[in-house]
Short mmCIF file of C-alpha atoms in Angstrom, two decimals:
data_model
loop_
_atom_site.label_atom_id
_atom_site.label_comp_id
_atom_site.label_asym_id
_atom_site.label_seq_id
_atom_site.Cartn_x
_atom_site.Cartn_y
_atom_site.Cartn_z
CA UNK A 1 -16.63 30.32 54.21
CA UNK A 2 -14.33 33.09 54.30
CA UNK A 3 -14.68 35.64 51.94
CA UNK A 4 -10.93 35.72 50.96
CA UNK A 5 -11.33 32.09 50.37
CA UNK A 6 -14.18 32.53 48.22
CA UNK A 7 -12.75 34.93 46.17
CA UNK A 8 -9.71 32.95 45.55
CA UNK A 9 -11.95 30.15 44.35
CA UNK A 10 -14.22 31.97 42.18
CA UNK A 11 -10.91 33.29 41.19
CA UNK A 12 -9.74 30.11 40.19
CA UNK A 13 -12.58 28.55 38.59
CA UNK A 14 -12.59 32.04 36.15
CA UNK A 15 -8.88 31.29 35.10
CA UNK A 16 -9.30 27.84 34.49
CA UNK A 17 -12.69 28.29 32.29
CA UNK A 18 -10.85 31.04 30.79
CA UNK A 19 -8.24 28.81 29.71
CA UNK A 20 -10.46 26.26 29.00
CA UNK A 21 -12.22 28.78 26.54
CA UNK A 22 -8.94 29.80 24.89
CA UNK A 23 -7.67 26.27 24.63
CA UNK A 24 -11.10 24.97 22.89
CA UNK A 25 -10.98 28.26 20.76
CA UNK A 26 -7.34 27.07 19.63
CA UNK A 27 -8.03 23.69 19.08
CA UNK A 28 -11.04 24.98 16.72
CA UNK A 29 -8.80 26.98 14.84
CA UNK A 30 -6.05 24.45 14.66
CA UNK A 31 -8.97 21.88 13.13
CA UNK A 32 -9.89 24.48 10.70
CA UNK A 33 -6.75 24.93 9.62
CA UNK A 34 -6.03 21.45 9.04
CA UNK A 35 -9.55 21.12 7.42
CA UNK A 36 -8.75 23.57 4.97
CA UNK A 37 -4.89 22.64 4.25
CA UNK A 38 -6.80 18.76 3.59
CA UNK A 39 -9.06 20.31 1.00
CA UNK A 40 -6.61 22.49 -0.75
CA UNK A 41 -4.38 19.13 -0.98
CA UNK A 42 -7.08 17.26 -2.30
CA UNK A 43 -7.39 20.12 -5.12
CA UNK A 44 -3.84 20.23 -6.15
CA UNK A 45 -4.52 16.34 -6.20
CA UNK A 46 -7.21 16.30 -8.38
CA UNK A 47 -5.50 19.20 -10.89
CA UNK A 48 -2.39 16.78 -10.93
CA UNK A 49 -4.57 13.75 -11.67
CA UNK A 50 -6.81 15.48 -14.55
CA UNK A 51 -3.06 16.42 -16.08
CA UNK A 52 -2.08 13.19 -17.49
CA UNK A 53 -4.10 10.83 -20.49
CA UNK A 54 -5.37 8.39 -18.23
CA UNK A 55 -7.52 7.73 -14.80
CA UNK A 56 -5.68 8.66 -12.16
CA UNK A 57 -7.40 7.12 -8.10
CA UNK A 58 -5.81 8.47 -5.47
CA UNK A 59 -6.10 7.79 -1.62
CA UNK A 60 -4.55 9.59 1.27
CA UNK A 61 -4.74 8.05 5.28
CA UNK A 62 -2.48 10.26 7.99
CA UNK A 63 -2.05 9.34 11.43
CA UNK A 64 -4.38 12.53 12.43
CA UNK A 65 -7.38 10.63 10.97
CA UNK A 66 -7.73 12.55 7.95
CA UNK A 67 -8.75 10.92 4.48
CA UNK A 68 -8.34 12.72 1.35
CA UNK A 69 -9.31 10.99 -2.09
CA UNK A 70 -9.37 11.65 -5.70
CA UNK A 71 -11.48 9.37 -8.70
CA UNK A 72 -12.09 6.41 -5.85
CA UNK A 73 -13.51 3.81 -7.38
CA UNK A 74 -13.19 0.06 -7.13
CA UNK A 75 -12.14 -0.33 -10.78
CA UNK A 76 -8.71 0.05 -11.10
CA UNK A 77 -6.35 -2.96 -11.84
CA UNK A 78 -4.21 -3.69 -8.90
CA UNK A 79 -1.11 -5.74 -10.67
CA UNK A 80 1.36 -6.74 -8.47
CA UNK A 81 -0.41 -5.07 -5.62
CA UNK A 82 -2.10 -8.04 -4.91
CA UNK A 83 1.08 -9.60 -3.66
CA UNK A 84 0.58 -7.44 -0.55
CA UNK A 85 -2.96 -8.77 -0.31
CA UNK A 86 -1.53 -12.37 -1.21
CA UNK A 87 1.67 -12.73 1.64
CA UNK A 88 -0.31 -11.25 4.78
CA UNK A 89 -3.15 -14.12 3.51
CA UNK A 90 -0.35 -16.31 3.60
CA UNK A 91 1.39 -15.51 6.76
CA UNK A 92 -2.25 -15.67 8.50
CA UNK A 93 -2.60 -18.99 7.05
CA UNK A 94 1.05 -20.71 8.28
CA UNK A 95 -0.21 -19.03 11.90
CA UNK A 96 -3.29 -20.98 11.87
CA UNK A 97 -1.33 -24.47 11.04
CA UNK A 98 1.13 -23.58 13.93
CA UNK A 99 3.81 -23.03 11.53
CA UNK A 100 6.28 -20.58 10.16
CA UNK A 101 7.17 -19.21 6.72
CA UNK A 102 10.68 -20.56 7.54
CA UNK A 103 9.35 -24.17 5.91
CA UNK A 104 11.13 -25.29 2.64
CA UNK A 105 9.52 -26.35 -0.28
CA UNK A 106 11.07 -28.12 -3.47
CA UNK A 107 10.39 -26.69 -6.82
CA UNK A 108 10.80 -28.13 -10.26
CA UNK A 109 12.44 -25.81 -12.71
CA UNK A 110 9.89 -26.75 -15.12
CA UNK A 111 6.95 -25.82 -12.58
CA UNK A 112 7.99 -22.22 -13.48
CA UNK A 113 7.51 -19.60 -16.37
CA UNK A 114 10.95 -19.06 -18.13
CA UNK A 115 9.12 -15.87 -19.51
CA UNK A 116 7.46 -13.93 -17.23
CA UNK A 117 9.61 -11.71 -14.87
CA UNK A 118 11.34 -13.90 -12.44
CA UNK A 119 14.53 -12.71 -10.96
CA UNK A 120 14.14 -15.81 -8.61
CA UNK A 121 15.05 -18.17 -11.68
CA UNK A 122 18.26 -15.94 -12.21
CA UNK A 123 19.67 -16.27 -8.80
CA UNK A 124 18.65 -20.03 -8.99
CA UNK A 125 20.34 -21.92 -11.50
CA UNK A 126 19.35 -25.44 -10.93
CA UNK A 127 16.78 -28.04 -12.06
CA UNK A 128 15.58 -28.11 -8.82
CA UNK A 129 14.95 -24.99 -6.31
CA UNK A 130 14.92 -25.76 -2.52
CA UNK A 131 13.64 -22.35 -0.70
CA UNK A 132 11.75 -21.48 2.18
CA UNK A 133 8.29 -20.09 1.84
CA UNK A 134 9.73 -16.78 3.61
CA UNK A 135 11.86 -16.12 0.74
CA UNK A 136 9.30 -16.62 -1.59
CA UNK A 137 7.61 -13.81 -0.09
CA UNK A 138 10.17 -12.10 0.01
CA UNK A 139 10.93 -12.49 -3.72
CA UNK A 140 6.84 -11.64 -4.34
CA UNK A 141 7.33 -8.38 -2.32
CA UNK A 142 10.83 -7.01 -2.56
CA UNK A 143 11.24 -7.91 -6.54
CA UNK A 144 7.57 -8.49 -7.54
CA UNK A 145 8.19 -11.96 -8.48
CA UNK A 146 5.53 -13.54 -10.57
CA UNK A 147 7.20 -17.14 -10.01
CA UNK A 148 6.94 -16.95 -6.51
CA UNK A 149 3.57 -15.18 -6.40
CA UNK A 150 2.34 -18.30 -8.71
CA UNK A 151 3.73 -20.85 -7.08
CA UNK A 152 2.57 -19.80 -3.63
CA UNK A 153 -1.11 -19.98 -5.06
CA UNK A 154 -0.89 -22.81 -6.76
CA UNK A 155 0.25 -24.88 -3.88
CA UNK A 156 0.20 -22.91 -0.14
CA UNK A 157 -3.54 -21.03 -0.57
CA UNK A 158 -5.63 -20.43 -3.35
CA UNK A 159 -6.67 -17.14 -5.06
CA UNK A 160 -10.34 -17.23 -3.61
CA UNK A 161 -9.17 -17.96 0.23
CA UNK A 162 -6.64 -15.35 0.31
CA UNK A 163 -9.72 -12.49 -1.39
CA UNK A 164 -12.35 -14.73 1.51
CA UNK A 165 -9.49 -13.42 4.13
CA UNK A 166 -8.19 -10.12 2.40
CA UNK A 167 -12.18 -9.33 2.84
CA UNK A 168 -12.74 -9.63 6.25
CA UNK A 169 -9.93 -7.00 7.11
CA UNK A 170 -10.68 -4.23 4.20
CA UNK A 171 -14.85 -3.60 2.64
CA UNK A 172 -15.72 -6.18 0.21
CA UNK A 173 -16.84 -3.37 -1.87
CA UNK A 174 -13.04 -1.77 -2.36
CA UNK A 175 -11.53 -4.97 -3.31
CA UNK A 176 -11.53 -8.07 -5.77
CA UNK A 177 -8.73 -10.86 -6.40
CA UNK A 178 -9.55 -13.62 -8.49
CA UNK A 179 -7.23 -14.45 -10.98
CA UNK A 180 -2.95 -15.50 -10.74
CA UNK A 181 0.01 -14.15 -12.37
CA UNK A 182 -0.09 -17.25 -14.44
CA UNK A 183 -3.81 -16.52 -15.94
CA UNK A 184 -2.88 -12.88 -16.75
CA UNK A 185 0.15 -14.11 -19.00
CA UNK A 186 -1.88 -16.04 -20.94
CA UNK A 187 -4.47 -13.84 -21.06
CA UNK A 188 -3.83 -10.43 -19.90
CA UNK A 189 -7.54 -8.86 -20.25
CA UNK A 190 -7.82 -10.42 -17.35
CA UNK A 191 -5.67 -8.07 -15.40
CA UNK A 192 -8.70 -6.65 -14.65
CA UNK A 193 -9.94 -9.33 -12.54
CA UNK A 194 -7.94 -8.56 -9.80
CA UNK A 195 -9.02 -4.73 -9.20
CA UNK A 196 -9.34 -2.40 -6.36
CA UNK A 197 -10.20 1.85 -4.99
CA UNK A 198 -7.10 3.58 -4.34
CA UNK A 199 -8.88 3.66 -0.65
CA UNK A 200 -9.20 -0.02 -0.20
CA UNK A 201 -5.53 -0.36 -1.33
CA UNK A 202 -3.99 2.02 1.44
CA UNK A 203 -6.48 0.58 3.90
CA UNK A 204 -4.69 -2.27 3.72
CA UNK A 205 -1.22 -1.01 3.63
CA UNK A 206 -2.46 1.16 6.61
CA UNK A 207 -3.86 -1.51 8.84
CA UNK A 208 -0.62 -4.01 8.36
CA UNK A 209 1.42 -1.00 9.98
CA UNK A 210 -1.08 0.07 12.60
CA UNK A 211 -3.18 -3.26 13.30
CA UNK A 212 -2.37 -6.08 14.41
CA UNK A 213 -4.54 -7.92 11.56
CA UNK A 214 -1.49 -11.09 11.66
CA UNK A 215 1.02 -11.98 14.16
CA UNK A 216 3.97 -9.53 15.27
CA UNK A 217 6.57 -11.95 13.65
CA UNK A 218 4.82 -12.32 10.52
CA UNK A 219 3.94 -8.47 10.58
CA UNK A 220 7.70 -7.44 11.21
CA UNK A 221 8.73 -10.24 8.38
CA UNK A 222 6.23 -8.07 5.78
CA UNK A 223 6.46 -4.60 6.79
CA UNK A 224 10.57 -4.98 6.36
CA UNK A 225 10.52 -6.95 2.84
CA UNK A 226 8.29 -3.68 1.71
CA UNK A 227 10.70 -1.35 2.67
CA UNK A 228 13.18 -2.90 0.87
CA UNK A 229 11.59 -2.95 -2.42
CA UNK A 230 13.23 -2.91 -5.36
CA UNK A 231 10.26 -1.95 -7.98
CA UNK A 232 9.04 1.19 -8.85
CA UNK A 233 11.42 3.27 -7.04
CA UNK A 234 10.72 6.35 -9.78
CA UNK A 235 7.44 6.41 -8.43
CA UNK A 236 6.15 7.13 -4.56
CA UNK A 237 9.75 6.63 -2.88
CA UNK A 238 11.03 9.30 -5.85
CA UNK A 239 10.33 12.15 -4.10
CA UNK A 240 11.53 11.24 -0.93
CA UNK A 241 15.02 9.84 -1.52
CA UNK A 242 16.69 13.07 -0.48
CA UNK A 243 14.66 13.54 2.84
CA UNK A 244 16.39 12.08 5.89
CA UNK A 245 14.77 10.24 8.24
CA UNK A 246 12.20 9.61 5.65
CA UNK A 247 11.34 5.60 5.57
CA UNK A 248 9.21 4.21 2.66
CA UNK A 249 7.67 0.90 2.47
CA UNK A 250 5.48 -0.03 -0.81
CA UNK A 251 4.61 -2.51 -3.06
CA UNK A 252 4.46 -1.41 -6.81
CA UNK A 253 1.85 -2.69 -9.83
CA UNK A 254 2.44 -2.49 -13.77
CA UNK A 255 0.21 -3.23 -16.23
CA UNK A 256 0.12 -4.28 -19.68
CA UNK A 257 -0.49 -2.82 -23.02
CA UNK A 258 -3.29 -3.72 -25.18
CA UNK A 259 -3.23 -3.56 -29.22
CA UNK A 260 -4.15 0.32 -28.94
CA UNK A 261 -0.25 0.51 -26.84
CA UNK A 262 -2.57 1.70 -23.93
CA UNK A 263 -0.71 0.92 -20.51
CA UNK A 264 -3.66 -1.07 -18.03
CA UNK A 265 -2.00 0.25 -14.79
CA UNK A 266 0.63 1.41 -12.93
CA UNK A 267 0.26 0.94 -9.49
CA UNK A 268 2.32 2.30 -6.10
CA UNK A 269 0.85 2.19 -2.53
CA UNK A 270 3.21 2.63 0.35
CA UNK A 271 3.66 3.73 4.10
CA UNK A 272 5.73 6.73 4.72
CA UNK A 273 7.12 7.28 8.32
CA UNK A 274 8.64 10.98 8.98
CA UNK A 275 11.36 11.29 11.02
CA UNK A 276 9.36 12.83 14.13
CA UNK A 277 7.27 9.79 14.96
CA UNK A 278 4.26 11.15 11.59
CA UNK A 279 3.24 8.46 9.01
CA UNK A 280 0.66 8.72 6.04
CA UNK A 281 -0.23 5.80 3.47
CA UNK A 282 -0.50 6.78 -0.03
CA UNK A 283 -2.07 4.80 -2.55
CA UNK A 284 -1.90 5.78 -6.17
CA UNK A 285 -3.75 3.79 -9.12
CA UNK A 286 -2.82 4.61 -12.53
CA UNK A 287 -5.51 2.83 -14.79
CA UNK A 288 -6.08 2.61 -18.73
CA UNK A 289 -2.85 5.01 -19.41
CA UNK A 290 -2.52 6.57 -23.18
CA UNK A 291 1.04 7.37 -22.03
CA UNK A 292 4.70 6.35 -21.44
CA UNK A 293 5.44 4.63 -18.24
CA UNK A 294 7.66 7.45 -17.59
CA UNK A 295 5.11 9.70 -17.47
CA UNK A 296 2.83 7.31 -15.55
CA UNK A 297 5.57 7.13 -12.85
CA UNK A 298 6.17 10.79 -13.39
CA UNK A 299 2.12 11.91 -12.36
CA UNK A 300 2.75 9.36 -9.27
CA UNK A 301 5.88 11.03 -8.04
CA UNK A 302 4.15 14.09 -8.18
CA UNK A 303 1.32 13.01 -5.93
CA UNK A 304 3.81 11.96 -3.49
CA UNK A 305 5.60 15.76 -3.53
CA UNK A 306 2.93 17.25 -2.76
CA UNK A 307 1.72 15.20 -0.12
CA UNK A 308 4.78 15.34 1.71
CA UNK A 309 5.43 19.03 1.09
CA UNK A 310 1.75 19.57 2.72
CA UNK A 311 2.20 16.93 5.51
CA UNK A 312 5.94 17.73 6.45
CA UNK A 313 4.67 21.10 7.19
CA UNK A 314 2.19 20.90 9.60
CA UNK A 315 2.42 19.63 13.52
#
């Protein structure tokens, strides 16, 4: 071979290992960094957390693969949370019959709590309620509905099929549902019942926006009712109101107070989509709160601030 030829090539091979050197020795650095920016998060976490009278779980998931949490234990009462865990058991469901969440059901005024929170019996006036199971959905996920939520287990699927489902997608270990709206007004020790970790909450949330654990239509119909919530808004979303491009889809949880006036949870957990293309689920489990549920929302809003001010900064 010709020795100018040669040298060109041994010339060429020394660049590109060069580069290949320089580009490894970057990406090293740039996981280090990131490494390091996830553990200081994770303190400023845990120093917000330890702030406030109560037990504060706390779960981070970003699209880089990173997983930050804080007190993650499957002990915390998920509330209303459960309605996310209840509609995409539902929606699975209606696709294995071959039918859609677009079929009506009749309800009897008199099948429903006049006492629990309801805004479904305020916008329907009659003795007699004809709605699609879609909207009922959509009244268990955009207003938190106990009504619908009770109605839909009482006569579509049952609390133990949609936890036998919910646990094939999420560890069994991170999750529990086994009790209705309906048995926690009557009794509501048994909020805690229905419980959950902070990391098998946004492993949920995270896989309904990233998986394809139901159908695309069913998916689409879910992921848009949650980011038009209507609950909790001083909580998660707080925070992020003011940021353009910012999208927020959640589903909110509040608890009860027992004879001591200790709150039993207050609950957000929500998918937040940056305006470049970024998203991050946040789940944050207030549990067993000697507090106001201002400052309950308060400690969750600051979670969120700080985990977009770290996340909105880095590429």
């Amino acid at each position: 071979m010709n020795k100018k030829v040669v040298s060109c090539f041994l010339y060429v091979i020394t660049v590109v290992l060069s580069s290949c050197s320089v580009s490894g020795t970057k990406q090293t650095e740039t996981l280090s960094a990131n490494r390091m920016m996830m553990e200081e998060l994770k303190d400023s976490l845990t120093g917000i957390a330890g702030e406030y009278p109560g037990e504060i779980g706390i779960a981070l998931l970003t699209d880089r693969g990173d997983t930050v949490v804080v007190n993650d234990e499957d002990k915390y009462p998920l509330m209303s949370v459960f309605k996310l865990h209840q509609t995409i058991s539902i929606c699975r469901l209606f696709e294995l019959r071959g039918t859609t969440t677009d079929s009506i059901v009749d309800i009897r005024r008199e099948q429903l709590n006049p006492d629990t929170w309801s805004p479904m019996l305020t916008d329907y006036s009659s003795d007699s309620i004809r709605i699609s199971v879609g909207e009922l959905i959509r009244y268990a996920l955009i207003q938190s509905d106990n009504n619908a939520s009770n109605y839909l287990f009482e006569n579509i699927e049952s609390v133990a099929d949609a936890d036998r489902f919910i646990s094939t997608l999420i560890p069994r270990e991170t999750f529990r549902l086994a009790v209705t709206e309906s048995d926690m007004w009557s009794n509501h020790a048994l909020c805690y019942e229905n419980h959950s970790s902070p990391l098998g909450a946004a492993c949920l949330m995270n896989r309904l926006f990233t998986d394809s654990i139901i159908g695309s239509r069913n998916r689409d119909f879910i992921c848009t009712a949650l980011r038009e919530c209507k609950t909790g808004t001083d909580r998660i979303v707080e925070p992020l109101t003011d940021k353009d491009g910012v999208t927020v889809a959640h589903k909110t949880g509040s608890g009860f107070r027992d004879e001591h006036g200790v709150l039993s949870a207050h609950n957000d957990v929500a998918f937040v989509a940056l305006p470049d293309g970024r998203h991050y689920t946040l789940a944050v489990l207030v549990k067993d709160f000697n507090g106001s549920e201002k400052q309950a929302s308060e400690a969750i809003s600051r979670v969120s601030a700080a985990v977009y001010a770290a996340l909105s900064e880095t590429r």
